[in-house]
Coordinates of C-alpha atoms and ligand atoms in Angstrom, one line a residue:
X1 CA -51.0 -9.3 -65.9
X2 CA -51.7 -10.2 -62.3
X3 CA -53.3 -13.4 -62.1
X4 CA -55.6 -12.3 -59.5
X5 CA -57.1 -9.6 -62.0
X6 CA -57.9 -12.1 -64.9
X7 CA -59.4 -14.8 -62.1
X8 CA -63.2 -15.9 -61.5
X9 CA -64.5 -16.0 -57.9
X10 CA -66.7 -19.1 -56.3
X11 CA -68.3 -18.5 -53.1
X12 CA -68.5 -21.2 -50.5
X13 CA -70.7 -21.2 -47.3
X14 CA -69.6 -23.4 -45.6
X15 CA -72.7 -24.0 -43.3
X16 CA -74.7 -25.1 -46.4
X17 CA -72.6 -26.9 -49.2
X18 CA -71.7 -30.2 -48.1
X19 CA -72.2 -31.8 -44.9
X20 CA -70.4 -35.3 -44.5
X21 CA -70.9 -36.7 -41.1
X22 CA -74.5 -36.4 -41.0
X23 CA -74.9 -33.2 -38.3
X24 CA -76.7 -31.1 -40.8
X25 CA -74.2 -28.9 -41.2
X26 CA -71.9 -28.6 -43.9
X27 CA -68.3 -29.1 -43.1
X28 CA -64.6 -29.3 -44.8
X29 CA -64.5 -32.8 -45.6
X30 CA -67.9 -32.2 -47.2
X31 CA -66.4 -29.4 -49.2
X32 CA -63.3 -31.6 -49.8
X33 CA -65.4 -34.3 -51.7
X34 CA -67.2 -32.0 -53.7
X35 CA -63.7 -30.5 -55.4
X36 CA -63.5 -32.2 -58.4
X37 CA -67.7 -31.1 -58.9
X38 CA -66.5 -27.5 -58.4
X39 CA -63.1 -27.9 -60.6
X40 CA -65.5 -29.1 -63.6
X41 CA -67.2 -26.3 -63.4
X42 CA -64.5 -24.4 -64.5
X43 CA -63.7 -22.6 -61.1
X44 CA -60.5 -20.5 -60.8
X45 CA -60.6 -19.5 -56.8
X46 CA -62.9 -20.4 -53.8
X47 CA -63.7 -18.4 -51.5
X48 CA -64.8 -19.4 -47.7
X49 CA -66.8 -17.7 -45.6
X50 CA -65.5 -18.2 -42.3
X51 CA -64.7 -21.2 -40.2
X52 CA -63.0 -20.2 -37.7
X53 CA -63.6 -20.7 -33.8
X54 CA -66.6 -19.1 -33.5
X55 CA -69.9 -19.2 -31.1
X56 CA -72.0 -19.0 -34.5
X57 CA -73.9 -16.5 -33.3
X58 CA -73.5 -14.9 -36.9
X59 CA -72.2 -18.1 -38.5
X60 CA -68.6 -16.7 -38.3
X61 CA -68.6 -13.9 -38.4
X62 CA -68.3 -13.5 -34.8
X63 CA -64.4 -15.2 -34.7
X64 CA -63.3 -16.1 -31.3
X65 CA -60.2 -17.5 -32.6
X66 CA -58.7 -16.9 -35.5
X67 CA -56.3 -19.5 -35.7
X68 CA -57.8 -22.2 -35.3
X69 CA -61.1 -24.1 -36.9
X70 CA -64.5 -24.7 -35.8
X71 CA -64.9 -28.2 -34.9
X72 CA -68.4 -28.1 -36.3
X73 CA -66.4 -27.7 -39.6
X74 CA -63.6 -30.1 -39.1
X75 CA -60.0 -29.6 -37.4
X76 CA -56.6 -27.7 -38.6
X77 CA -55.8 -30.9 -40.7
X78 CA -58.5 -31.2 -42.8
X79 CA -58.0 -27.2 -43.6
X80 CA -54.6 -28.0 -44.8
X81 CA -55.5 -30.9 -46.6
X82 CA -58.0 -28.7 -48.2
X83 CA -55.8 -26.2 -49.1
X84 CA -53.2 -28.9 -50.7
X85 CA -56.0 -30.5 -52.5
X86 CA -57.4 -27.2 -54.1
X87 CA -54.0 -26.1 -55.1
X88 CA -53.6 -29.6 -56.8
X89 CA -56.1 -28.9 -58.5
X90 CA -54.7 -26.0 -60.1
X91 CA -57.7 -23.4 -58.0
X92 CA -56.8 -20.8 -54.9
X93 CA -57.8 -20.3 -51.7
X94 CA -58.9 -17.0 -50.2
X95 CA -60.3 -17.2 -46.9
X96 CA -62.7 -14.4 -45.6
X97 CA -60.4 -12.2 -42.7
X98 CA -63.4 -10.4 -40.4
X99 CA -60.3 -7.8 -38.9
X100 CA -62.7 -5.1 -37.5
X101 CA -64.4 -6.8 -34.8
X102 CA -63.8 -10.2 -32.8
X103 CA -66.7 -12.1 -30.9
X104 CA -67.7 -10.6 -27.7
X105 CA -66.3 -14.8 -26.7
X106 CA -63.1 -14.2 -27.8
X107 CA -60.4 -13.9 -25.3
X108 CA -59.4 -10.9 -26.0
X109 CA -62.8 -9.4 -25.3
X110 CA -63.0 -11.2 -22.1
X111 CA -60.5 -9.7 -21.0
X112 CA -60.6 -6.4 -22.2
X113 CA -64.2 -6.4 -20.3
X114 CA -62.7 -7.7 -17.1
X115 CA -61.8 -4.0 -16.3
X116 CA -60.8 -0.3 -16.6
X117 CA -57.2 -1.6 -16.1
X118 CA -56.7 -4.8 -18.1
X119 CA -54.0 -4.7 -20.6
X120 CA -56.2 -6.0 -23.4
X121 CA -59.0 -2.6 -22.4
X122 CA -57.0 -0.8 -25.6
X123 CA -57.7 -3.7 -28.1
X124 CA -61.8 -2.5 -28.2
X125 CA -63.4 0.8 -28.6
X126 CA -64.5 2.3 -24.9
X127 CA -65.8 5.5 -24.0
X128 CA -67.1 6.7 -20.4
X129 CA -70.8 7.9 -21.3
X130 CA -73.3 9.1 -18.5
X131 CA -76.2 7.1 -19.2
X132 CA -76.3 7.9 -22.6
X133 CA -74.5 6.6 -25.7
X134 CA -71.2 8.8 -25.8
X135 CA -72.6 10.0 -29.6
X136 CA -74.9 9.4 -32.3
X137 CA -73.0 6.8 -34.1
X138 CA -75.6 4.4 -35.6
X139 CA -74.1 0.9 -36.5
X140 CA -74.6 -0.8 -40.1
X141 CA -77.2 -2.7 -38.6
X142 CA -79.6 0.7 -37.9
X143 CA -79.1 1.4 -34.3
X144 CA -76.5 3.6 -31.9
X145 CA -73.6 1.4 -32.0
X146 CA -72.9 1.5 -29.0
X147 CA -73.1 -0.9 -26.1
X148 CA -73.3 -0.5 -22.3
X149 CA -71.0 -2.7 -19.9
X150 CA -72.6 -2.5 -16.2
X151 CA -69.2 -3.7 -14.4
X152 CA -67.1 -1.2 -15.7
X153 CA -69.5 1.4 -16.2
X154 CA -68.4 2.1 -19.4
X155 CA -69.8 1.7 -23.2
X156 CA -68.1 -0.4 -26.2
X157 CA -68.3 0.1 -29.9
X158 CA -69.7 -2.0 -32.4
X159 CA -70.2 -1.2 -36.4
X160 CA -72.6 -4.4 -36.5
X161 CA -74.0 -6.8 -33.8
X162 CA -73.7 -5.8 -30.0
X163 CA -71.9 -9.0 -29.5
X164 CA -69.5 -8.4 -32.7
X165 CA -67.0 -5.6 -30.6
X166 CA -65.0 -3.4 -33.0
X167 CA -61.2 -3.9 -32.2
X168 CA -59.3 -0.5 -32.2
X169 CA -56.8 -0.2 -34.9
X170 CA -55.7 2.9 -32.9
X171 CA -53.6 0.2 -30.5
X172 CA -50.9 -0.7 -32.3
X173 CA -50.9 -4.0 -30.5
X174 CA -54.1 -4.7 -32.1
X175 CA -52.5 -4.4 -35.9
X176 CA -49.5 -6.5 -35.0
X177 CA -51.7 -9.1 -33.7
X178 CA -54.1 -9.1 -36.9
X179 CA -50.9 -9.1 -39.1
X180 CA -49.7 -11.8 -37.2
X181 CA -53.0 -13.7 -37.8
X182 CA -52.4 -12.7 -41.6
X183 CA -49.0 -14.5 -41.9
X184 CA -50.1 -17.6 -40.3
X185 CA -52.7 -18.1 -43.0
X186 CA -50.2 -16.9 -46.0
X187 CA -47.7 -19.4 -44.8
X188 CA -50.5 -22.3 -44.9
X189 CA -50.4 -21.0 -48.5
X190 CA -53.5 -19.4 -48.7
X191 CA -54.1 -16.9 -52.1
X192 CA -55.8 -13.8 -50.7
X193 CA -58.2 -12.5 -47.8
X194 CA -62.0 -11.3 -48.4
X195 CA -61.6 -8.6 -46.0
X196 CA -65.3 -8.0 -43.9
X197 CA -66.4 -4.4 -43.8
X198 CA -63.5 -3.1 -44.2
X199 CA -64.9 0.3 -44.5
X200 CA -65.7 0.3 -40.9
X201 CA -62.3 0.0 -39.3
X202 CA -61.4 2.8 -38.4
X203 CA -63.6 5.5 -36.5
X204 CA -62.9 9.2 -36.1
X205 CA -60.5 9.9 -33.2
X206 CA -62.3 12.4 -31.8
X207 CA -65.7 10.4 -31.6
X208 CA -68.0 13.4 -33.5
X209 CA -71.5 13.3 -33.9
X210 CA -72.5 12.2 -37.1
X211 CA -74.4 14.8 -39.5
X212 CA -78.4 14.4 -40.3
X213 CA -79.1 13.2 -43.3
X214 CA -82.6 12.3 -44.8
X215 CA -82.0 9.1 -46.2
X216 CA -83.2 5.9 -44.2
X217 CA -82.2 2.6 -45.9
X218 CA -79.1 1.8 -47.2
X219 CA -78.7 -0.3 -50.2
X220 CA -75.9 -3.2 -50.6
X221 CA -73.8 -0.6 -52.2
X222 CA -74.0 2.5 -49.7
X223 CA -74.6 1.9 -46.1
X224 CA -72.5 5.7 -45.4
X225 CA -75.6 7.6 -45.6
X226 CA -78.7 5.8 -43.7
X227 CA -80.9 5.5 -41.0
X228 CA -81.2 9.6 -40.9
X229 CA -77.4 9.7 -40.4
X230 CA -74.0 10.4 -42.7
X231 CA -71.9 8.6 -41.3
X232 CA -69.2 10.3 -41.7
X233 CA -67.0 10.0 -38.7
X234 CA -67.7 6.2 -38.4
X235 CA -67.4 4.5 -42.1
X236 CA -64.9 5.2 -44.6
X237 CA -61.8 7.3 -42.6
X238 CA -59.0 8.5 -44.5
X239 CA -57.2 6.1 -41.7
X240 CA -58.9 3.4 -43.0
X241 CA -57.9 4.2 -47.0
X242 CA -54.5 4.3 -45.7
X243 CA -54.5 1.2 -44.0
X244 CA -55.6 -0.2 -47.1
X245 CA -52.0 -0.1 -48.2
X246 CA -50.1 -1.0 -45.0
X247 CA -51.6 -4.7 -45.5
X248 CA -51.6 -4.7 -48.8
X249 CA -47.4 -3.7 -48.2
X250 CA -47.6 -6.3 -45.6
X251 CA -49.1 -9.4 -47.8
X252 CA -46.5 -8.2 -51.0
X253 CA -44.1 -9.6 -49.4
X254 CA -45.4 -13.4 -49.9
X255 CA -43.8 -14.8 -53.0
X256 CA -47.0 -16.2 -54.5
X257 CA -48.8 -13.0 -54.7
X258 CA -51.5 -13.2 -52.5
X259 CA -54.6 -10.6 -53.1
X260 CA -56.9 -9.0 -50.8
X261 CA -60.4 -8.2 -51.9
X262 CA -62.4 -5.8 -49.9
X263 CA -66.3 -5.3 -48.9
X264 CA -66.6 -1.8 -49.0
X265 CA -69.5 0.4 -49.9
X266 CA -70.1 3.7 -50.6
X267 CA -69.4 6.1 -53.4
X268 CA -67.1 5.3 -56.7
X269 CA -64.5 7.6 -55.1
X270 CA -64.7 5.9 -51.9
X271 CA -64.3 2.7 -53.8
X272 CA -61.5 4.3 -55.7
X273 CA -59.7 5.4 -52.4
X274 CA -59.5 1.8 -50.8
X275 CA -58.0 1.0 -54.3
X276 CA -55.4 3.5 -53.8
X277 CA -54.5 6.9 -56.1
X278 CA -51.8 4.4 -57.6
X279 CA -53.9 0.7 -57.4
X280 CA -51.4 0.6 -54.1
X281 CA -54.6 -0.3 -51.8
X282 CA -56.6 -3.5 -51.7
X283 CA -56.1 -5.0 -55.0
X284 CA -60.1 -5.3 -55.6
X285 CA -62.6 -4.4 -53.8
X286 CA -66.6 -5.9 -54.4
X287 CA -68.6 -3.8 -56.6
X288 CA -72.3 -4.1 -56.1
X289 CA -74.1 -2.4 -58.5
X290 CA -75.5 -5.3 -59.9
X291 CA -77.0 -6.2 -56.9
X292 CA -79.8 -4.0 -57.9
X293 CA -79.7 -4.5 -61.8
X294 CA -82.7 -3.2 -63.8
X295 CA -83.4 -5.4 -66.1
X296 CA -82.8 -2.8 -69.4
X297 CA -79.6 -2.4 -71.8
X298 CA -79.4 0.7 -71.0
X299 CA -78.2 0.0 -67.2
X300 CA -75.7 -2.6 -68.1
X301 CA -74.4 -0.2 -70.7
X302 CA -74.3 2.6 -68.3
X303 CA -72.1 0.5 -65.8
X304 CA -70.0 -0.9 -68.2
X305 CA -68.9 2.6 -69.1
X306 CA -68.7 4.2 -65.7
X307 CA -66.7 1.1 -64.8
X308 CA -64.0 1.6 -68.0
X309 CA -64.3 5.2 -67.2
X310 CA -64.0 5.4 -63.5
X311 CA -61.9 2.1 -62.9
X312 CA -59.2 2.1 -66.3
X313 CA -56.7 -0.2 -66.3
X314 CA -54.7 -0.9 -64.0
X315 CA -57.7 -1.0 -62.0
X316 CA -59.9 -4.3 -62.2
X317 CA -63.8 -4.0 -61.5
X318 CA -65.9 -6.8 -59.8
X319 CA -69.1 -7.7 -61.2
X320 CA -71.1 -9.4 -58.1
X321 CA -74.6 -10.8 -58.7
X322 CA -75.0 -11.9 -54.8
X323 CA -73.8 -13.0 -51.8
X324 CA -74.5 -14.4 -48.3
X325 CA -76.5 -11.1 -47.4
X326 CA -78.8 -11.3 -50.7
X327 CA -81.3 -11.9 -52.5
X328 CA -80.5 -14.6 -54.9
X329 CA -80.6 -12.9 -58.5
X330 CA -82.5 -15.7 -59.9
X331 CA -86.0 -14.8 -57.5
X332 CA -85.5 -11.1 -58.4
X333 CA -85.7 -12.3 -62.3
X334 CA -88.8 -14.3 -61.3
X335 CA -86.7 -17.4 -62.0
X336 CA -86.3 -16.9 -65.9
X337 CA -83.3 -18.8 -66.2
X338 CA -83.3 -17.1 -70.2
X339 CA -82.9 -13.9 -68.6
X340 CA -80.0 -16.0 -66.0
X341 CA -78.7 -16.5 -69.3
X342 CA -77.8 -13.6 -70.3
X343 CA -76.8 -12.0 -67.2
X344 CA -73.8 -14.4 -66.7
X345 CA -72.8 -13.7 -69.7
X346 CA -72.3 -10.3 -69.0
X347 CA -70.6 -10.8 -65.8
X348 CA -68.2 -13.5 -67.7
X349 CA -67.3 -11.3 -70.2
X350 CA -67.0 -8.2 -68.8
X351 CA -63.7 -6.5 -68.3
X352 CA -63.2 -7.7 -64.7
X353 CA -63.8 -10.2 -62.1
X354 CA -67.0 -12.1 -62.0
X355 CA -67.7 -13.2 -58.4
X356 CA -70.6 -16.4 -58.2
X357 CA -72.2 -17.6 -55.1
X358 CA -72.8 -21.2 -54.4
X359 CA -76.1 -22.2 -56.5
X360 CA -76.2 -19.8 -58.5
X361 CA -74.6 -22.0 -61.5
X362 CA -78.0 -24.2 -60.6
X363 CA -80.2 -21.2 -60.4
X364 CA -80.6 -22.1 -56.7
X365 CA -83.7 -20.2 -55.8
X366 CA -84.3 -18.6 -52.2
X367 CA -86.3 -19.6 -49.0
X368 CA -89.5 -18.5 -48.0
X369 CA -88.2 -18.5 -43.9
X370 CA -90.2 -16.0 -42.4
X371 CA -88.4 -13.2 -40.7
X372 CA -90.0 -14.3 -37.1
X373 CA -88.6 -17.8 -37.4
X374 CA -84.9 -16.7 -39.0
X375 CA -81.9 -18.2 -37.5
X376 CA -79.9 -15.0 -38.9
X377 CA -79.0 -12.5 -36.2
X378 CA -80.5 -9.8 -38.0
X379 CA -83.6 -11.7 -38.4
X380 CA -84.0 -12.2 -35.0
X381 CA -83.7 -8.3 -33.8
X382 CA -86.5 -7.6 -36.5
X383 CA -88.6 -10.8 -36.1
X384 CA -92.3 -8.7 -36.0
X385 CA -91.7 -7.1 -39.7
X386 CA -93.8 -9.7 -41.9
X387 CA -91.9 -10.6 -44.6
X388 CA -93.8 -9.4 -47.1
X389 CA -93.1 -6.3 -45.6
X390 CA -89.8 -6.3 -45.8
X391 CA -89.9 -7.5 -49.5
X392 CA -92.4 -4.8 -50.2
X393 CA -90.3 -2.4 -49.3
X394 CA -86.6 -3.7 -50.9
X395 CA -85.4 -4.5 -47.3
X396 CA -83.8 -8.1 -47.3
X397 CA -83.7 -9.2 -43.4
X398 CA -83.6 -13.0 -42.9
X399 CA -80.8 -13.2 -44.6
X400 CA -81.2 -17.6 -44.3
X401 CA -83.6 -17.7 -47.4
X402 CA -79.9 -17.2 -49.4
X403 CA -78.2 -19.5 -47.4
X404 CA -80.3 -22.8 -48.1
X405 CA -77.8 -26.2 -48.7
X406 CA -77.0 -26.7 -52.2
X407 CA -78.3 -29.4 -54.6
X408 CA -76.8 -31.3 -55.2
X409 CA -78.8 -34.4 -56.7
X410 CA -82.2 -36.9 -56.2
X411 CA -81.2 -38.3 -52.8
X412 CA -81.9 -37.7 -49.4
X413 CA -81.5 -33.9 -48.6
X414 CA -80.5 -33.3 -51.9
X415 CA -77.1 -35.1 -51.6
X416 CA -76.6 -32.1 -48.9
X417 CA -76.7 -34.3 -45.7
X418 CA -77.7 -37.3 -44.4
X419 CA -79.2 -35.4 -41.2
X420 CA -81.4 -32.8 -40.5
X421 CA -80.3 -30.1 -42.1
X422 CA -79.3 -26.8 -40.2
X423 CA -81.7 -25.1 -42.9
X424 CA -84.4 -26.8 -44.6
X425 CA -83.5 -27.4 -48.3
X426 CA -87.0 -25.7 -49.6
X427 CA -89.2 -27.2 -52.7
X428 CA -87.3 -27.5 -55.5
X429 CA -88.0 -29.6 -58.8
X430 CA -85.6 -32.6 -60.1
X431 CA -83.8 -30.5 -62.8
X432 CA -82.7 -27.9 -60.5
X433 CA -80.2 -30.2 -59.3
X434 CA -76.5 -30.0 -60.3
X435 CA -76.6 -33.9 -60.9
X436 CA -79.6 -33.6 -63.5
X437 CA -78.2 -30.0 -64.9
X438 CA -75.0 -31.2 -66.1
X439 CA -76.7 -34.0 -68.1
X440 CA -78.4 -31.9 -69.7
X441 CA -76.3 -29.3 -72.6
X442 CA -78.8 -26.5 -72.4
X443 CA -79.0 -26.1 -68.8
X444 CA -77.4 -23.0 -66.5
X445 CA -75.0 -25.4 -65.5
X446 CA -73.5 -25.8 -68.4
X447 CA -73.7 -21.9 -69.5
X448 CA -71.9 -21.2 -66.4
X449 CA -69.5 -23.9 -67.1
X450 CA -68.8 -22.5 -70.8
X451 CA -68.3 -19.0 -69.4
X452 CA -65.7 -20.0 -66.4
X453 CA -64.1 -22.4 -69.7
X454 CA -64.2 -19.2 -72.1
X455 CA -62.4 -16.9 -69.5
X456 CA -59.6 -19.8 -68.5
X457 CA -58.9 -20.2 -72.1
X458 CA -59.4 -16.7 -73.8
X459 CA -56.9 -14.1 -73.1
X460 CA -58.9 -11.3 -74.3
X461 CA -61.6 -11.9 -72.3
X462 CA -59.2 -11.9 -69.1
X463 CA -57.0 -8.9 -70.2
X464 CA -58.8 -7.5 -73.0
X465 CA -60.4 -4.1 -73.8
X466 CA -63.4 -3.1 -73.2
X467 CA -65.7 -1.1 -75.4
X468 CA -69.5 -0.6 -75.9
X469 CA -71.1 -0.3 -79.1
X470 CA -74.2 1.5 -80.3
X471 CA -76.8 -0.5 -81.6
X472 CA -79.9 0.3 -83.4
X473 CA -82.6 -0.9 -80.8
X474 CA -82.5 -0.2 -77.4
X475 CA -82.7 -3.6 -75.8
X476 CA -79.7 -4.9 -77.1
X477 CA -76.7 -4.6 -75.5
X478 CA -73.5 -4.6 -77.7
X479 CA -69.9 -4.4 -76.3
X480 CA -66.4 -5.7 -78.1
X481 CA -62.9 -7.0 -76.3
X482 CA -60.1 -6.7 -78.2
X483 CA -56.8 -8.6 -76.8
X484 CA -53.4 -9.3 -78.6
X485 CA -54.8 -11.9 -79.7
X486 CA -58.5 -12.2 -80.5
X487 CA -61.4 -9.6 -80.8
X488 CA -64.7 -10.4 -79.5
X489 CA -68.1 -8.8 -80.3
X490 CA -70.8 -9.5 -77.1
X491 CA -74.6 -8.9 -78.4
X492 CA -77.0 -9.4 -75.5
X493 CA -80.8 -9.3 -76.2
X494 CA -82.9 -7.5 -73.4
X495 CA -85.8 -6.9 -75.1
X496 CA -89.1 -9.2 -75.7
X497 CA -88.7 -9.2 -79.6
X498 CA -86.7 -10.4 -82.1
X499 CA -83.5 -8.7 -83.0
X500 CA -82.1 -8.5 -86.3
X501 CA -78.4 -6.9 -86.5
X502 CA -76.3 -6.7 -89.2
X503 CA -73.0 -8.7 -88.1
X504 CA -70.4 -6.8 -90.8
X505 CA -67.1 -8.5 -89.7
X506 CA -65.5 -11.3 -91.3
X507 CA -65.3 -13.9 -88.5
X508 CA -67.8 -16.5 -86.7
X509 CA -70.1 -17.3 -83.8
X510 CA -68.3 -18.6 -81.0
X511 CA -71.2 -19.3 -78.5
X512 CA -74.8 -18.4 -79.0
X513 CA -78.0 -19.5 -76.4
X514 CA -81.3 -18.4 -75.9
X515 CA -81.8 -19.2 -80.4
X516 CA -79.3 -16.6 -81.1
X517 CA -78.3 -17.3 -84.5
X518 CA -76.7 -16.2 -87.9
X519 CA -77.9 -16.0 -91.2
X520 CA -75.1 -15.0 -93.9
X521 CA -74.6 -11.2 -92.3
X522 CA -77.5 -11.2 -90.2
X523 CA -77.7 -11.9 -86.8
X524 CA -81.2 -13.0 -85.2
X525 CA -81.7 -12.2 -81.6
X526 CA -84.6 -13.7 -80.0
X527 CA -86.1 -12.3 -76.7
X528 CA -83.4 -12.7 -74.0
X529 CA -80.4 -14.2 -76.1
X530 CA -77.5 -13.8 -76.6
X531 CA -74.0 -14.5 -78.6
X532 CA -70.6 -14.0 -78.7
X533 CA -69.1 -13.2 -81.7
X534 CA -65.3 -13.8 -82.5
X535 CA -64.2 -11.3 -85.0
X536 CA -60.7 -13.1 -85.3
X537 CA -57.4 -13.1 -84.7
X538 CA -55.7 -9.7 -84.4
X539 CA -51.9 -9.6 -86.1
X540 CA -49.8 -8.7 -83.3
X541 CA -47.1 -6.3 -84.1
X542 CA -43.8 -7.8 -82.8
X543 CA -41.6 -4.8 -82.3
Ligands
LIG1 C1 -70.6 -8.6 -43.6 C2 -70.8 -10.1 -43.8 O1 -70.9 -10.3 -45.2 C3 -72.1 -10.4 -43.0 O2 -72.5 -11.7 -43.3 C4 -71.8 -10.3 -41.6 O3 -72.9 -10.5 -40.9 C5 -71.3 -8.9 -41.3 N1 -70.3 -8.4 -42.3 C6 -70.6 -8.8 -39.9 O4 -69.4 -9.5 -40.0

C-alpha cells in the first residue's frame, strides 16, 4: 500500500512554533531545533503552512514568490537543511502550494495591473464592468469577489481577500509556470503539496450569475452554497476536477512518490470527483466532518460508515480535528481532556489518515483575542461583530485565537521565544506544557504519542478493515480492524455511565485509558473511556 495512505499528518505554523532569534516570531531554525521533540512524538509527516516570500498580509497565504523563503522565517539554506534533517529522521515534508491566487505584491500582479496590454494581463481574472461588478460571484470570504482597478478601468477576481488575486488557469502560461514552481520543490525532495482551496481554481468560462440560494453561512465543510448564493459557476468546475489529475500526472513522475492533499469542500461527490472516478485525482483530499463533531456514538458511527461506504478502498479518508482556520477541538469539548481522550483515539484508529494541528497533542486551548483587535485579515474586515457574537452564532472570525505559540515549557514565553511574541501566548497552567506532559504517563501527550506509536507499528491499523459493531448501549462506540495480521476490537465510551460489555474473543487488552478495564469476559467502561482490544493474530493463508 502507498505509504502516503497509511501515514499520520502534523501541522506546523510556522508563525507560532518556535521562534529562535528572539523576533517573536517563529522561524525554521526554531522549527529545526524542535525535530527530535516532534520525532518522539511519533510523527510520520509535517506539514508547513507557508513560508514563502510573502507581505504577511494573510501570514502566507498571500505568496509573492514562490521560490524563495521569507526572511522573517529564515533563508533557502536553512529550508534545505530542514528538509535533510526531517528526512534523516525518517519523517516527510509536504509543503502547503496556495496555486489559485498570488499576492496582489507579487510580480506577476504588478505587472498584470500595469495595463490592458501587459503580457502578464492573462495570468489574473479581468473583466470590463460598468460601474458594477461584472456578476454576482460572492467570494469565500462573503462578499462580490470582485475588485475594481481605477487605472485600467477594469475589475479583477478574487475567491478570498481583495489583495489575494485569483490567477487564471485558463492561460496556459499560468499552469506551466505553477508546474514549474511544483518541480523546483519536488527536486529539493519535498513529499507532497497541501494544495489551498483548490476547489476555487477554476471559474466558469462564461462568467454566469450564480443561482439564489437561502442558505447564509457556510460551514468548514461546504462553503458552495452560502451567503444567499450556490455557487455554482465559481467553486467546484468540472475544469477544476480535471485538473486534479493533470498534476497529480505531473507529480507521478517523481520517483519517491510524492502526494498531494487537497482543501476542498463541498458535498461527498464533490469530494469524490477531486479524488477521481479511478482515485486518478488528488490522492487525499481534507475531510471535515469532524470539525463539527457532536459529541454522541451515534455520529462517529454514522461517519465511520458513510466514509467505508462512500470512500472504499482504494480511497483513503482524512479524519481532521482542526486547523489554522478553527476552533481548537479541545474549547469546543470545554477542555475535557477525557473526552480529548477518546476522540484521538478514534481519529488514530480509524481507517484513514489522522491529520493533528500543532498543540493539540498538549490540548493547547484557544485565545480569547477579540475580533476588533485580530491581526487575521478576516478579523479585521469584521472587527464590529463582538465576539461573543460570533461564537453565539457558530461563526469563527479571528481566526488568531487558534494560532497562539506553542508550549512548550516553564520559561520565558513558554520556551516559544525570547521576544515579544507576534501573538500573546494566553493563560495557561504548568501541566499544559509539553515539557511537564511528557513526564507525566497519563497525560494527552503521551496518548497522542501511543496512538502515532500504534499506527507506525501496527499494520492493521494502517491498512486494515474497517467495520462497526452493534453494541447494546448507545453511547458506546464499537468498531473492529482486521489486517493480515492482527484483528483489533476499538470500544469507545460516550456516555456518562459505566459500561459493562461482554468481550467474547479470546485475545487481550492492548491499550485502555480513561479506567477502561477487564474483568475475566467483562469489559468495564467508565464515562468517556476507552480500549483497544487485540483479538489476535489472524493465520494468513499463503497461497
Ligand atoms: C485557506 C487557508 O487555510 C487560509 O488560512 C487562507 O486564509 C485561505 N485559504 C486563503 O489562502
Amino acid at each position: 500500500m502507498e505509504w502516503w495512505k497509511q501515514t499520520s499528518i502534523y501541522q506546523i505554523y510556522p508563525w507560532s512554533f518556535q521562534d529562535s532569534n528572539g523576533d517573536g516570531i517563529g522561524d525554521l531554525q526554531g522549527i529545526l531545533s524542535r525535530l527530535d521533540e516532534i520525532q518522539s512524538l511519533g510523527v510520520e509527516t509535517i506539514w508547513f503552512s507557508p513560508f514563502y516570500l510573502s507581505p504577511g498580509e494573510d501570514f502566507g497565504y498571500d505568496i509573492a514568490d514562490y521560490t524563495k523563503i521569507d526572511p522573517r522565517f529564515g533563508t533557502m539554506e536553512d529550508c534545505e537543511r530542514l528538509i535533510r534533517a526531517i528526512h534523516k529522521r525518517k519523517m516527510r515534508v509536504v509543503l502547503d502550494m496556495v496555486m489559485n491566487h498570488t499576492s496582489d505584491k507579487h510580480p506577476w500582479f504588478l505587472e498584470s495591473k500595469s495595463s490592458l496590454s501587459n503580457q502578464k494581463r492573462d495570468f489574473y481574472i479581468w473583466k470590463t464592468g460598468t460601474k458594477k461588478p461584472p456578476n454576482n460571484w460572492i467570494s469565500m470570504v462573503g462578499k462580490s469577489g470582485w475588485n475594481y482597478d481605477e487605472s485600467t478601468n477594469e475589475y479583477y477576481y478574487s475567491n478570498f481577500l481583495s489583495f489575494q488575486p485569483d490567477l487564471n488557469y485558463r492561460n496556459p502560461k499560468v499552469k506551466k509556470e505553477m508546474f514549474a514552481v511544483l518541480d523546483f520543490w519536488l527536486q529539493k525532495g519535498v513529499d507532497g503539496f497541501r494544495l489551498d482551496i483548490f476547489n476555487s481554481i477554476y471559474k466558469d468560462e462564461g462568467f454566469r450569475n450564480n443561482p439564489f440560494s437561502f442558505r447564509f453561512f457556510p460551514t468548514p465543510d461546504n462553503h458552495d452554497e452560502a451567503f444567499f448564493q450556490k455557487k455554482q459557476y465559481n467553486l467546484n468546475l468540472p475544469e477544476s476536477f480535471s485538473f486534479a489529475k493533470e498534476v497529480r500526472k505531473h507529480i507521478s513522475k517523481y520517483k519517491h512518490k510524492p502526494f498531494l492533499i487537497g482543501e476542498v469542500s463541498g458535498s461527498d461527490q464533490v469530494l469524490k470527483s477531486f479524488l477521481g472516478e479511478k482515485a486518478d485525482g488528488l490522492n487525499l483530499v481534507f475531510q471535515f466532518e469532524l470539525i463539527h463533531f457532536q459529541y454522541k456514538a451515534k455520529f462517529f458511527k454514522q461517519l465511520l460508515e458513510k466514509n467505508e461506504s462512500v470512500f472504499p478502498s482504494p480511497y483513503t479518508p482524512t479524519y481532521v480535528l482542526g486547523n489554522h482556520d478553527q476552533r481548537r477541538y479541545i474549547d469546543r469539548l470545554g477542555g475535557d481532556l477525557r473526552k480529548a481522550k477518546l476522540l484521538v483515539c478514534f481519529q488514530f484508529m480509524a481507517r484513514g489518515v489522522p491529520v493533528v494541528y500543532y498543540g493539540e497533542e498538549i490540548g493547547r486551548k484557544e485565545g480569547r483575542i477579540s475580533n476588533f483587535f485580530g491581526k487575521d485579515p478576516i478579523a479585521k474586515m469584521n472587527r464590529f461583530v463582538p465576539l461573543f457574537l460570533s461564537n453565539l452564532l457558530g461563526i469563527y472570525i479571528n481566526r488568531d485565537n487558534c494560532r497562539l505559540p506553542m508550549l512548550w515549557d516553564g520559561s520565558k514565553n513558554a520556551g516559544f521565544s525570547k521576544g515579544k511574541p507576534w501573538l500573546p501566548t494566553g493563560s495557561f497552567q504548568s501541566e499544559d506544557t509539553v515539557e511537564s506532559q511528557k513526564q507525566d504517563p497519563t497525560s494527552l501527550w503521551n496518548h497522542y504519542q501511543t496512538m502515532f506509536t500504534f499506527r507506525r507499528k501496527m499494520s492493521v491499523i494502517r491498512e486494515g478493515s474497517l467495520n462497526t459493531l452493534p453494541t447494546d448501549s448507545d453511547d458506546v462506540l464499537c468498531f473492529e480492524r482486521r489486517g493480515s495480521e492482527n484483528h483489533l476490537m476499538v470500544y469507545l465510551n460516550f456516555g456518562e455511565k459505566v459500561e459493562r460489555l461482554t468481550v467474547t474473543n479470546k485475545g487481550k487488552s492492548l491499550y485502555g485509558f480513561g479506567g477502561a478495564n477487564v474483568l475475566g469476559d467483562t469489559l468495564e467502561l467508565p464515562p468517556h473511556s476507552g480500549l483497544i482490544w487485540e483479538v489476535g493474530k489472524t493465520k494468513v493463508s499463503k497461497k
